[in-house]
XYZ file of C-alpha atoms in Angstrom:
724
model
C 141.730 -48.969 83.771
C 144.054 -52.079 83.797
C 147.356 -49.924 83.033
C 146.798 -48.327 86.444
C 146.057 -51.379 88.572
C 149.013 -53.779 89.613
C 148.669 -57.680 89.645
C 148.467 -57.577 93.599
C 145.631 -55.207 93.476
C 143.479 -57.056 91.063
C 144.002 -60.402 92.928
C 143.319 -58.455 96.174
C 140.245 -57.254 95.057
C 138.650 -60.277 93.333
C 136.501 -61.811 96.040
C 135.384 -65.541 96.288
C 131.885 -65.533 96.340
C 132.544 -68.207 99.128
C 133.586 -67.172 102.406
C 135.151 -69.666 105.164
C 134.523 -69.553 108.816
C 137.677 -70.261 110.520
C 138.517 -71.847 114.151
C 140.161 -69.807 117.008
C 143.626 -71.191 115.424
C 142.591 -70.397 111.785
C 141.803 -73.848 110.548
C 138.790 -74.009 108.119
C 135.723 -74.715 109.693
C 132.853 -74.338 107.064
C 132.488 -72.858 103.674
C 129.814 -70.442 102.829
C 128.538 -68.948 99.569
C 128.128 -65.242 100.088
C 127.399 -63.810 96.805
C 124.539 -64.595 94.981
C 125.310 -62.806 91.576
C 128.307 -64.941 90.664
C 130.014 -68.392 91.654
C 133.450 -67.506 91.900
C 136.230 -69.341 94.239
C 139.459 -68.734 95.694
C 142.137 -67.032 93.499
C 144.329 -70.049 92.136
C 148.029 -69.512 91.723
C 149.057 -70.679 87.782
C 151.700 -72.947 89.709
C 148.369 -74.643 91.317
C 146.555 -75.271 88.017
C 147.010 -78.519 85.880
C 149.548 -78.138 82.758
C 146.795 -79.290 80.624
C 144.680 -76.548 81.372
C 147.410 -73.980 80.559
C 148.281 -75.326 77.314
C 144.231 -76.043 76.467
C 143.590 -72.248 77.049
C 146.798 -70.981 75.107
C 146.059 -73.073 72.642
C 142.523 -72.196 72.077
C 142.341 -68.568 72.709
C 146.047 -66.942 72.018
C 148.735 -69.209 70.207
C 151.023 -66.518 69.787
C 150.509 -65.451 73.805
C 154.041 -65.878 74.742
C 155.257 -64.075 71.295
C 153.129 -60.831 71.046
C 153.232 -57.576 73.510
C 149.693 -57.814 73.975
C 148.138 -57.558 70.686
C 148.953 -60.349 67.946
C 148.697 -58.146 64.833
C 149.122 -61.367 62.560
C 145.586 -62.469 64.209
C 144.282 -58.896 63.369
C 145.675 -58.921 59.897
C 144.076 -62.553 59.224
C 140.533 -60.961 60.719
C 140.830 -58.200 58.564
C 140.995 -59.897 55.523
C 138.483 -62.635 56.466
C 136.255 -59.554 56.712
C 137.090 -58.625 53.021
C 136.584 -61.756 51.764
C 133.506 -62.574 54.007
C 135.516 -65.490 55.463
C 135.001 -66.865 59.031
C 138.373 -66.365 61.126
C 138.975 -66.629 64.640
C 139.018 -63.317 66.497
C 141.832 -61.302 66.940
C 141.388 -60.535 70.620
C 144.599 -61.924 72.751
C 144.572 -63.279 76.227
C 145.757 -59.748 77.346
C 143.059 -57.895 75.419
C 140.271 -60.190 77.055
C 141.684 -59.680 80.677
C 141.885 -55.831 80.070
C 138.151 -55.745 79.244
C 137.916 -58.285 82.203
C 139.267 -55.965 84.397
C 138.431 -52.667 82.917
C 136.081 -50.496 85.296
C 133.923 -48.938 82.846
C 130.781 -50.652 81.892
C 130.824 -52.114 78.318
C 128.174 -53.599 76.182
C 128.995 -56.791 74.035
C 128.830 -54.310 70.927
C 130.880 -51.705 72.350
C 133.556 -54.369 73.030
C 133.442 -55.756 69.274
C 132.918 -52.507 67.382
C 136.482 -50.922 66.442
C 136.594 -48.353 68.982
C 136.214 -51.074 71.701
C 138.638 -53.261 70.004
C 141.174 -49.987 69.924
C 140.518 -49.416 73.470
C 141.122 -53.141 74.352
C 144.546 -53.183 72.579
C 145.709 -50.125 73.942
C 144.954 -51.290 77.733
C 146.647 -54.434 76.657
C 149.888 -52.962 75.530
C 149.794 -51.238 78.800
C 148.983 -54.161 80.748
C 152.346 -56.145 79.026
C 154.347 -53.717 80.041
C 153.856 -53.681 83.860
C 152.889 -57.236 84.339
C 154.754 -60.751 83.416
C 153.002 -63.138 81.133
C 152.514 -65.958 83.744
C 150.725 -62.962 85.716
C 148.161 -62.042 82.986
C 147.691 -66.112 82.341
C 146.660 -66.517 85.734
C 144.510 -63.414 86.186
C 142.738 -64.327 83.072
C 141.819 -68.000 84.194
C 140.602 -66.632 87.611
C 138.661 -63.785 86.138
C 137.132 -65.367 82.629
C 133.182 -66.463 82.982
C 132.867 -70.154 81.989
C 129.198 -70.872 82.069
C 125.933 -69.337 83.517
C 127.117 -67.680 86.859
C 130.549 -69.481 87.020
C 133.672 -67.341 86.947
C 137.020 -68.392 87.391
C 138.655 -71.764 86.906
C 138.350 -72.790 90.719
C 134.272 -72.355 90.351
C 134.249 -74.282 87.443
C 136.674 -77.271 88.652
C 134.831 -77.432 91.593
C 131.404 -77.218 90.037
C 131.767 -79.161 86.758
C 134.538 -81.539 87.744
C 134.158 -81.850 91.629
C 137.782 -81.345 91.996
C 140.644 -78.645 92.399
C 142.194 -77.243 89.308
C 145.388 -79.169 89.833
C 143.693 -82.323 88.858
C 142.303 -81.716 85.312
C 143.508 -83.780 82.526
C 143.453 -83.227 78.956
C 139.742 -83.799 78.164
C 138.585 -81.863 81.279
C 141.004 -78.842 80.019
C 139.592 -78.558 76.590
C 136.190 -78.693 77.870
C 137.085 -75.687 79.957
C 138.747 -74.012 77.019
C 135.395 -74.768 74.732
C 133.532 -72.950 77.252
C 135.098 -69.757 77.192
C 134.192 -69.703 73.548
C 130.719 -70.586 73.764
C 129.740 -70.406 77.664
C 126.178 -70.902 77.330
C 126.339 -73.055 74.012
C 124.488 -76.845 73.819
C 126.483 -79.498 74.775
C 126.954 -80.965 71.248
C 128.442 -77.614 70.359
C 130.527 -77.541 73.402
C 131.643 -81.362 72.642
C 132.536 -80.292 69.178
C 134.915 -77.457 69.901
C 136.708 -79.235 72.689
C 137.745 -82.101 70.309
C 139.189 -79.304 68.295
C 140.965 -78.260 71.354
C 141.660 -81.811 72.466
C 143.069 -82.340 68.837
C 145.735 -79.690 68.852
C 146.715 -80.905 72.323
C 147.498 -84.566 71.642
C 146.591 -87.304 68.916
C 142.761 -87.623 68.867
C 140.859 -90.109 66.948
C 136.798 -90.101 66.568
C 136.356 -92.673 69.395
C 138.313 -90.224 71.690
C 135.976 -87.236 70.783
C 133.001 -89.353 70.946
C 134.204 -90.346 74.953
C 134.545 -86.465 75.010
C 131.258 -85.853 73.716
C 129.679 -88.394 76.473
C 131.759 -86.583 79.285
C 130.325 -82.907 77.992
C 127.105 -84.320 78.272
C 127.540 -85.432 81.473
C 129.248 -82.772 83.485
C 127.618 -79.751 81.802
C 124.301 -79.848 84.014
C 126.401 -80.939 87.257
C 126.481 -78.476 89.901
C 128.171 -80.700 92.593
C 129.739 -77.662 94.916
C 127.478 -77.143 97.562
C 126.673 -73.658 98.598
C 127.459 -74.746 102.358
C 130.020 -77.305 103.530
C 131.827 -78.000 106.724
C 130.838 -78.555 110.367
C 129.517 -75.326 111.304
C 126.827 -74.454 109.097
C 124.522 -72.301 111.627
C 127.562 -70.540 113.193
C 129.084 -69.746 109.609
C 125.223 -68.089 108.875
C 125.641 -65.976 112.055
C 129.255 -64.786 111.161
C 129.395 -64.833 107.359
C 126.105 -63.574 106.313
C 126.893 -59.720 107.200
C 130.726 -59.862 107.252
C 130.834 -61.357 103.354
C 134.646 -62.125 103.499
C 136.417 -64.894 106.052
C 135.895 -64.452 109.393
C 138.059 -66.102 112.437
C 136.067 -67.260 115.467
C 136.419 -68.324 118.656
C 135.129 -71.738 118.006
C 137.825 -74.491 118.263
C 137.742 -77.111 115.470
C 138.454 -80.049 117.280
C 135.750 -79.580 119.819
C 133.484 -78.759 117.320
C 133.792 -82.229 115.108
C 133.615 -83.915 118.821
C 130.528 -82.167 120.106
C 128.685 -83.150 116.457
C 130.282 -86.532 116.447
C 129.046 -87.404 120.110
C 125.114 -85.831 119.448
C 125.200 -87.950 116.225
C 126.381 -91.216 117.778
C 123.647 -90.956 120.604
C 120.831 -89.851 118.181
C 121.655 -93.085 116.498
C 121.511 -95.266 119.575
C 117.794 -93.530 120.291
C 117.054 -94.608 116.921
C 113.381 -96.152 117.380
C 112.323 -93.723 120.465
C 111.348 -90.837 117.705
C 113.984 -88.456 118.554
C 115.907 -86.886 115.431
C 117.062 -83.687 116.184
C 119.456 -81.814 118.578
C 121.985 -79.160 119.534
C 125.342 -78.781 121.477
C 127.051 -75.260 122.676
C 130.148 -75.152 124.571
C 131.247 -71.853 126.228
C 134.491 -70.887 128.247
C 133.607 -69.876 131.763
C 136.240 -66.892 131.850
C 135.650 -65.036 128.527
C 132.154 -66.178 127.563
C 133.486 -67.394 124.074
C 131.377 -69.886 122.211
C 133.963 -73.104 121.693
C 131.559 -75.031 119.933
C 127.862 -74.753 118.429
C 126.153 -77.356 116.520
C 122.887 -76.247 115.452
C 121.399 -79.472 114.182
C 122.102 -83.216 113.991
C 122.843 -82.806 110.366
C 122.065 -85.384 107.900
C 120.139 -87.432 111.002
C 117.795 -84.303 111.541
C 114.091 -83.826 110.005
C 115.477 -79.842 109.492
C 119.015 -79.378 109.254
C 118.949 -75.568 108.433
C 116.874 -74.710 111.371
C 119.247 -73.421 114.023
C 117.944 -75.685 117.181
C 120.726 -73.813 119.473
C 118.920 -70.586 118.733
C 115.354 -71.781 118.676
C 113.108 -71.109 121.400
C 111.956 -74.288 123.420
C 110.341 -75.106 126.455
C 112.939 -75.173 129.310
C 111.760 -77.588 131.808
C 113.461 -78.262 135.253
C 116.279 -76.311 134.024
C 115.030 -73.206 135.227
C 114.894 -74.763 138.811
C 118.592 -73.862 139.912
C 117.676 -70.341 139.012
C 114.329 -70.300 141.464
C 116.393 -71.927 144.384
C 119.271 -69.238 143.849
C 116.840 -66.476 144.082
C 115.024 -67.847 147.390
C 118.313 -68.222 149.154
C 119.439 -65.082 147.901
C 116.355 -63.396 149.769
C 117.027 -65.531 152.880
C 113.765 -67.343 152.324
C 115.172 -70.495 152.414
C 118.322 -72.212 152.966
C 119.736 -75.570 151.465
C 118.598 -77.292 154.907
C 115.267 -75.886 154.951
C 112.280 -78.566 154.794
C 109.941 -77.857 151.938
C 106.679 -80.071 151.528
C 106.365 -82.570 149.122
C 102.654 -82.918 148.954
C 99.717 -82.234 147.289
C 98.907 -78.656 147.227
C 95.890 -76.788 145.354
C 97.004 -73.072 144.564
C 94.263 -70.799 143.149
C 94.764 -69.077 139.984
C 92.821 -66.971 137.939
C 91.637 -69.802 135.480
C 91.443 -72.077 138.270
C 93.435 -74.398 140.531
C 96.882 -75.092 139.837
C 97.734 -78.895 141.304
C 101.570 -79.437 140.925
C 102.295 -83.164 141.264
C 105.200 -84.956 141.011
C 104.661 -89.232 140.956
C 107.749 -90.630 142.627
C 106.089 -93.679 144.565
C 104.238 -91.157 146.262
C 105.061 -87.805 147.697
C 108.128 -87.659 149.452
C 106.858 -85.640 152.455
C 109.069 -83.145 154.075
C 112.522 -82.893 151.971
C 115.442 -80.359 152.256
C 116.043 -77.640 149.606
C 119.221 -79.798 148.415
C 117.016 -82.908 148.058
C 114.037 -80.962 146.086
C 116.700 -79.437 143.927
C 118.882 -82.489 143.098
C 116.117 -84.776 143.031
C 114.156 -82.281 140.705
C 111.132 -82.447 142.646
C 107.916 -80.276 141.129
C 106.077 -79.755 144.001
C 109.079 -78.084 146.484
C 109.540 -76.106 143.579
C 106.453 -74.623 142.929
C 106.073 -73.987 146.832
C 109.237 -71.829 146.656
C 107.893 -70.039 143.547
C 104.864 -68.925 145.577
C 107.721 -67.376 147.840
C 109.520 -65.679 145.323
C 106.391 -65.083 142.940
C 106.209 -65.568 139.695
C 106.966 -62.014 138.319
C 109.787 -61.309 140.325
C 111.220 -64.857 139.244
C 110.664 -63.747 135.361
C 112.574 -60.481 136.239
C 115.452 -62.419 137.607
C 115.224 -64.759 134.265
C 115.901 -61.861 132.463
C 118.827 -60.459 133.880
C 120.264 -63.687 133.041
C 119.821 -62.984 129.678
C 116.790 -65.491 128.890
C 114.317 -64.338 126.352
C 111.181 -64.321 128.292
C 108.541 -62.439 125.957
C 105.764 -62.051 128.810
C 105.640 -61.255 132.550
C 105.657 -63.489 135.710
C 102.146 -63.715 135.764
C 101.468 -64.768 132.181
C 103.120 -68.097 133.190
C 102.188 -68.168 136.593
C 103.339 -71.035 139.117
C 103.966 -73.037 136.163
C 107.178 -71.072 135.512
C 108.732 -72.877 138.278
C 108.578 -76.341 136.283
C 109.895 -74.308 133.097
C 106.951 -73.332 131.069
C 108.717 -70.564 129.383
C 110.500 -70.907 125.891
C 114.313 -70.508 126.115
C 117.248 -71.009 123.659
C 119.972 -73.262 124.298
C 122.420 -70.807 123.987
C 120.901 -68.404 125.946
C 120.276 -70.812 128.809
C 123.665 -72.484 128.651
C 125.217 -68.833 129.248
C 122.743 -68.031 132.211
C 124.421 -71.383 133.854
C 127.634 -69.949 132.763
C 126.401 -66.893 135.453
C 126.139 -70.100 138.146
C 129.830 -71.300 137.174
C 130.776 -67.539 137.623
C 129.522 -66.953 141.261
C 126.354 -65.228 139.776
C 128.493 -62.776 137.487
C 126.477 -62.439 134.049
C 128.264 -61.378 130.578
C 127.204 -62.106 127.049
C 128.501 -64.809 125.187
C 130.530 -63.952 121.606
C 131.354 -65.887 118.813
C 134.640 -63.738 117.892
C 137.743 -62.667 119.877
C 136.436 -58.926 121.366
C 137.329 -57.088 124.217
C 135.494 -59.184 127.283
C 131.962 -57.079 128.046
C 131.816 -56.358 131.661
C 130.219 -58.700 134.083
C 127.089 -58.113 136.010
C 126.224 -59.534 139.280
C 122.892 -61.188 138.975
C 123.003 -63.777 141.660
C 124.930 -63.037 144.561
C 128.149 -65.247 145.195
C 127.053 -67.306 148.197
C 123.612 -68.117 146.446
C 125.496 -69.326 143.140
C 127.944 -71.266 145.446
C 125.050 -73.050 147.276
C 123.052 -74.195 144.273
C 126.369 -75.227 142.493
C 127.120 -77.671 145.381
C 123.371 -78.793 145.276
C 123.982 -79.448 141.645
C 127.395 -81.412 142.096
C 126.278 -83.670 144.857
C 125.558 -87.011 143.663
C 123.820 -88.134 147.131
C 120.895 -84.982 146.094
C 120.232 -86.688 142.856
C 119.777 -90.453 144.554
C 116.234 -89.980 145.379
C 115.200 -89.623 141.901
C 118.091 -90.681 139.563
C 119.914 -93.301 141.474
C 123.651 -92.939 142.592
C 124.593 -94.610 139.856
C 124.103 -92.412 136.561
C 125.216 -90.576 133.594
C 125.446 -87.291 135.116
C 128.057 -88.415 137.858
C 131.660 -87.678 136.425
C 135.203 -88.321 137.705
C 135.822 -84.536 138.001
C 133.722 -81.597 139.742
C 130.516 -80.887 137.383
C 127.340 -79.169 138.562
C 124.871 -80.510 136.159
C 120.944 -80.264 135.514
C 118.315 -82.160 133.229
C 115.134 -81.358 132.431
C 112.050 -82.476 129.788
C 109.246 -80.260 128.564
C 105.847 -81.242 128.433
C 104.781 -84.173 126.561
C 108.295 -85.171 126.190
C 108.854 -82.739 123.321
C 112.341 -81.234 124.755
C 115.062 -82.719 126.679
C 117.753 -80.866 128.249
C 121.304 -81.436 129.948
C 122.947 -78.150 130.917
C 125.953 -78.256 133.476
C 129.505 -76.677 134.045
C 132.901 -77.456 135.374
C 135.437 -75.190 136.348
C 136.554 -73.932 133.069
C 133.379 -74.678 130.795
C 129.677 -74.884 130.366
C 128.126 -77.230 128.186
C 124.596 -77.243 127.102
C 122.621 -80.105 125.248
C 119.022 -80.256 123.709
C 117.737 -83.408 122.047
C 114.228 -83.648 120.492
C 112.027 -82.921 117.341
C 112.561 -79.834 115.319
C 108.654 -80.261 114.467
C 107.844 -80.470 118.208
C 106.715 -84.234 117.913
C 106.746 -85.992 121.100
C 109.895 -88.535 121.853
C 109.233 -92.221 123.408
C 110.617 -93.313 126.626
C 113.586 -90.693 126.606
C 113.972 -89.574 130.289
C 116.091 -86.853 131.497
C 118.983 -89.167 131.939
C 118.799 -91.010 128.389
C 118.340 -88.174 126.262
C 120.166 -85.154 126.254
C 122.550 -85.983 129.423
C 124.638 -88.999 127.861
C 125.738 -86.290 125.468
C 126.621 -83.608 127.850
C 128.599 -86.524 129.689
C 130.703 -87.363 126.682
C 131.613 -83.563 125.697
C 132.346 -83.059 129.612
C 134.773 -86.212 129.660
C 136.209 -85.038 126.020
C 137.062 -81.683 127.901
C 138.596 -82.909 130.730
C 140.807 -85.699 129.385
C 144.023 -83.777 130.353
C 142.460 -80.760 132.307
C 141.490 -80.981 135.815
C 137.977 -79.361 137.179
C 138.193 -78.455 141.072
C 135.220 -77.224 143.195
C 134.969 -73.665 143.672
C 136.238 -72.096 146.771
C 133.326 -70.865 148.808
C 133.065 -66.939 148.836
C 133.234 -65.088 151.884
C 129.945 -64.874 153.920
C 129.354 -68.487 154.095
C 129.470 -70.892 156.918
C 129.040 -74.751 157.037
C 127.266 -76.362 159.957
C 126.501 -79.898 160.726
C 122.858 -80.040 160.658
C 120.054 -82.749 161.917
C 116.819 -83.641 160.614
C 114.199 -84.729 163.533
C 112.684 -88.045 163.208
C 109.331 -88.777 161.544
C 108.229 -91.803 163.325
C 110.562 -94.213 163.070
C 112.790 -93.089 160.245
C 114.870 -89.885 159.954
C 113.563 -87.304 157.413
C 117.200 -86.889 156.037
C 120.509 -88.204 157.357
C 122.887 -85.652 159.351
C 125.395 -83.959 157.262
C 127.486 -80.772 156.696
C 125.632 -78.011 155.174
C 126.327 -74.501 153.585
C 124.489 -71.483 154.760
C 124.382 -67.707 154.042
C 125.878 -66.097 157.148
C 123.479 -65.563 159.558
C 120.741 -68.021 158.728
C 122.434 -71.034 159.459
C 120.789 -73.673 162.179
C 121.546 -76.987 163.196
C 118.421 -78.681 163.935
C 115.493 -78.917 161.216
C 112.469 -80.589 162.461
C 109.174 -80.847 160.992
C 107.262 -79.216 163.498
C 109.907 -75.818 163.416
C 109.761 -73.195 161.460
C 113.271 -74.362 159.630
C 114.437 -71.198 159.666
C 115.572 -68.147 161.725
C 113.027 -65.479 162.134
C 114.906 -63.223 159.245
C 113.825 -65.884 156.885
C 110.461 -65.744 155.577
C 108.902 -69.140 155.073
C 105.747 -67.939 154.786
C 104.361 -70.232 152.200
C 106.568 -73.437 152.811
C 103.419 -75.209 153.317
C 100.149 -74.270 151.222
C 96.888 -75.780 152.147
C 94.025 -74.494 149.742
C 90.709 -76.386 149.699
C 89.589 -77.159 146.238
C 86.138 -76.685 145.066
C 84.889 -79.201 143.151
C 81.783 -79.812 141.112
C 80.336 -83.022 142.499
C 77.513 -85.277 140.842
C 75.817 -85.253 144.408
C 75.924 -82.215 146.212
C 74.386 -82.893 149.480
C 75.962 -82.248 152.664
C 75.341 -85.893 154.455
C 76.703 -87.747 151.355
C 77.937 -91.373 152.477
C 80.829 -91.142 149.990
C 83.037 -88.418 148.442
C 86.083 -88.420 146.324
C 88.426 -85.763 147.584
C 91.284 -86.569 145.215
C 91.725 -86.148 142.544
C 89.152 -83.007 141.886
C 86.833 -82.811 139.343
C 88.236 -81.381 135.967
C 91.834 -82.137 136.773
C 94.106 -82.127 133.804
C 97.457 -83.849 134.627
C 100.430 -83.362 132.094
C 103.026 -85.888 132.439
C 106.599 -85.072 133.088
C 109.118 -87.750 131.955
C 112.015 -86.407 134.348
C 110.608 -89.114 137.115
C 111.423 -92.724 136.571
C 108.385 -94.515 135.513
C 108.370 -97.182 137.852
C 107.981 -94.820 140.714
C 104.921 -92.815 139.495
C 101.298 -93.445 140.807
C 98.275 -91.221 141.129
C 96.413 -91.180 144.647
C 92.786 -91.909 144.668
C 91.461 -90.391 148.017
C 88.015 -90.519 149.447
C 85.909 -89.897 152.692
C 82.867 -91.544 154.052
C 81.408 -95.131 153.233
C 81.972 -96.919 150.184
C 82.805 -100.567 148.773
C 84.699 -100.077 145.784
C 86.781 -97.785 143.094
C 85.308 -97.978 139.451
C 87.762 -96.383 136.947
C 86.300 -96.443 133.322
C 83.654 -98.905 134.535
C 86.090 -101.472 135.873
C 86.686 -102.235 139.503
C 90.117 -101.378 141.171
C 89.247 -103.080 144.251
C 88.224 -101.871 147.792
C 87.373 -98.105 148.181
C 90.546 -97.368 150.346
C 93.617 -95.248 149.618
C 94.361 -96.291 146.100
C 97.333 -95.883 144.186
C 97.305 -95.727 139.841
C 99.629 -95.931 137.345
C 98.445 -92.994 135.202
C 97.717 -93.453 131.735
C 96.799 -90.961 129.220
C 93.368 -89.923 128.301
C 90.153 -88.869 129.775
C 89.014 -91.200 132.769
C 85.674 -91.311 134.902
C 86.412 -92.433 138.413
C 83.551 -93.910 140.604
C 82.604 -94.568 144.223
C 80.123 -97.272 144.582
C 78.439 -99.445 147.254
C 78.356 -102.886 147.406
C 75.173 -103.441 145.327
C 77.218 -101.587 142.397
C 75.187 -98.268 142.597
C 77.419 -95.190 142.023
C 77.870 -92.672 145.064
C 80.223 -90.060 143.634
C 81.853 -89.446 140.296
C 84.598 -87.099 138.804
C 86.261 -86.904 135.564
C 89.902 -85.985 134.797
C 92.045 -86.027 132.110
C 95.784 -87.275 131.726
C 97.907 -85.719 129.039
C 101.206 -86.745 127.569
C 102.599 -87.921 124.346
C 101.601 -91.606 122.574
C 103.932 -93.388 124.846
C 104.210 -97.401 126.312
C 102.854 -97.836 129.606
C 106.147 -98.029 130.853
C 107.002 -94.585 130.362
C 104.158 -92.617 131.628
C 105.432 -89.893 133.819
C 103.565 -87.055 135.867
C 104.448 -83.637 137.036
C 101.697 -80.842 137.070
C 98.036 -80.496 137.028
C 95.540 -77.658 136.606
C 91.632 -77.459 137.188
C 90.095 -75.542 134.574
């Protein structure tokens, strides 16, 4: 009952239909509607409402508001005589009586409120209300609770919805319309305008021209619904936190960083205009606590699906899973950072056929160290490493890191080394945070709570070595060159990745204090054009990292116990060293100083049983006679080559190999020249490769396919192949 409720109680219990997401400092980040039944804004103090509004409401609804004590007996008497004489008069309900009805907890129908018993109850409640509330409190509460039109309740919602301004900015004409709507919430615009004109006349001298202008304004504003249901710079984080809470919520986000992350993403996407890339997402985590400092779920108005949370959507991970694979192999003492892995053609039998991983960087690089294989993002050494670890064991490790793999490792097979599994940007960024924390994993959080206990999922020695490799610009040079956007002026470790057909591009990395993950692509899954590992997400990553470290230093982690550093040498291959001598980190007990192609590259305690994989391919040939003069040995018949954009386009070649005597290569009926070892820039499509003699007679033939997005020849890039 009104008499038992205080002004402060009513104010506190009146909840807005909107809730605010606040940043870690209490600054407003995003507003979102959480009540679908009514549209009610924030409680507005009477002093923050325009004087014109207060005047219009009192003149329209209760002229003697400041004179009576809850019931206007003069109005009651006039209404009674009007009823006896069958004359229409203004209702006798005062603002106090209307407010008592609005805050009365008992359900009342319209007829109950209008009959004599209902009016008597309102009069009693209003009298009680006036004894405990001040007049300014009654008027303030009334203007915050009164229904205006449709679902709109309270002056804040009315001002923002109809007039697109705050309540303190309403002028006399707008105040007159507001007062008229109280009397006739759902009336036609013409009726509302007529009543508003009467209110305006009681406020100030008004002529017919003024009323005509007021009618035009009424016609214009009544259909308007300018107050959006969601507004701000963190819509997807707001949806996560406010949908259940229904009230203002303080988050771990930082408003300045959130704004910077959004601006960096949008600016770079504008620079990529014309390359068919419109969507993106950014996540920034605090390494120590796991708190989410920035969460950009879409590129906003630049994107094709603003409502889709791309930071939570599952997308193919590409090469971003490689650091976890090498960390696991180092942890299991299968390889060291200096172990030599063979980057050459490998045919791996699977249940569905031969899996033939490939990377085209002019040619296979031959024997390379683990450091070079990871830093340069080479595909074949990664697959060879997965053969050692096994897809099932690797999948279990990825789950320990919080990555949402839906299937067992055997489902993905050896393509898991190249990121064939789907992950979300948030989960992937948090997995990299585990590397930043020396292999300690804990869940990320959007609100400040007690930190969840961390679990060791990668031993600190392996995590340190992988971080050291990803921070090594020289290790990246074989693929990306020494001058690229990934090089920062402070210590950082980073990895890029691109999924099949250029659908997803990632850059995820960390400094001493922060982990930043960026995804760019298209929410529809459409392929990008000419967007490589360092031109897509990496510039956004670098921009945000630079912002974070404008005044904050980032130092390399200290090596944990159990590591040793040794100088290593790599034996010459012909007249050229495999790799330059260097200082390298080893898990204690696995160190050695000499690495050669002929050696096992490792102490006996380290199993490199799969460092070199040689499986003979079974081909279906057009001519199958044993004594065939000429035969194509590579590519195999039925090979499907999936293009990988992580490798620079100028370095890509597919190798045609043959044995026996033949005069020339023919590709799709056109001569490629003498039938020696041939290199060809792969183009998407189905192709027929033939060997022919000097007279043009076909001696052998294979058909293969190159798959990739519709792109220019200059951006064709290759990674893996499967013989089905």
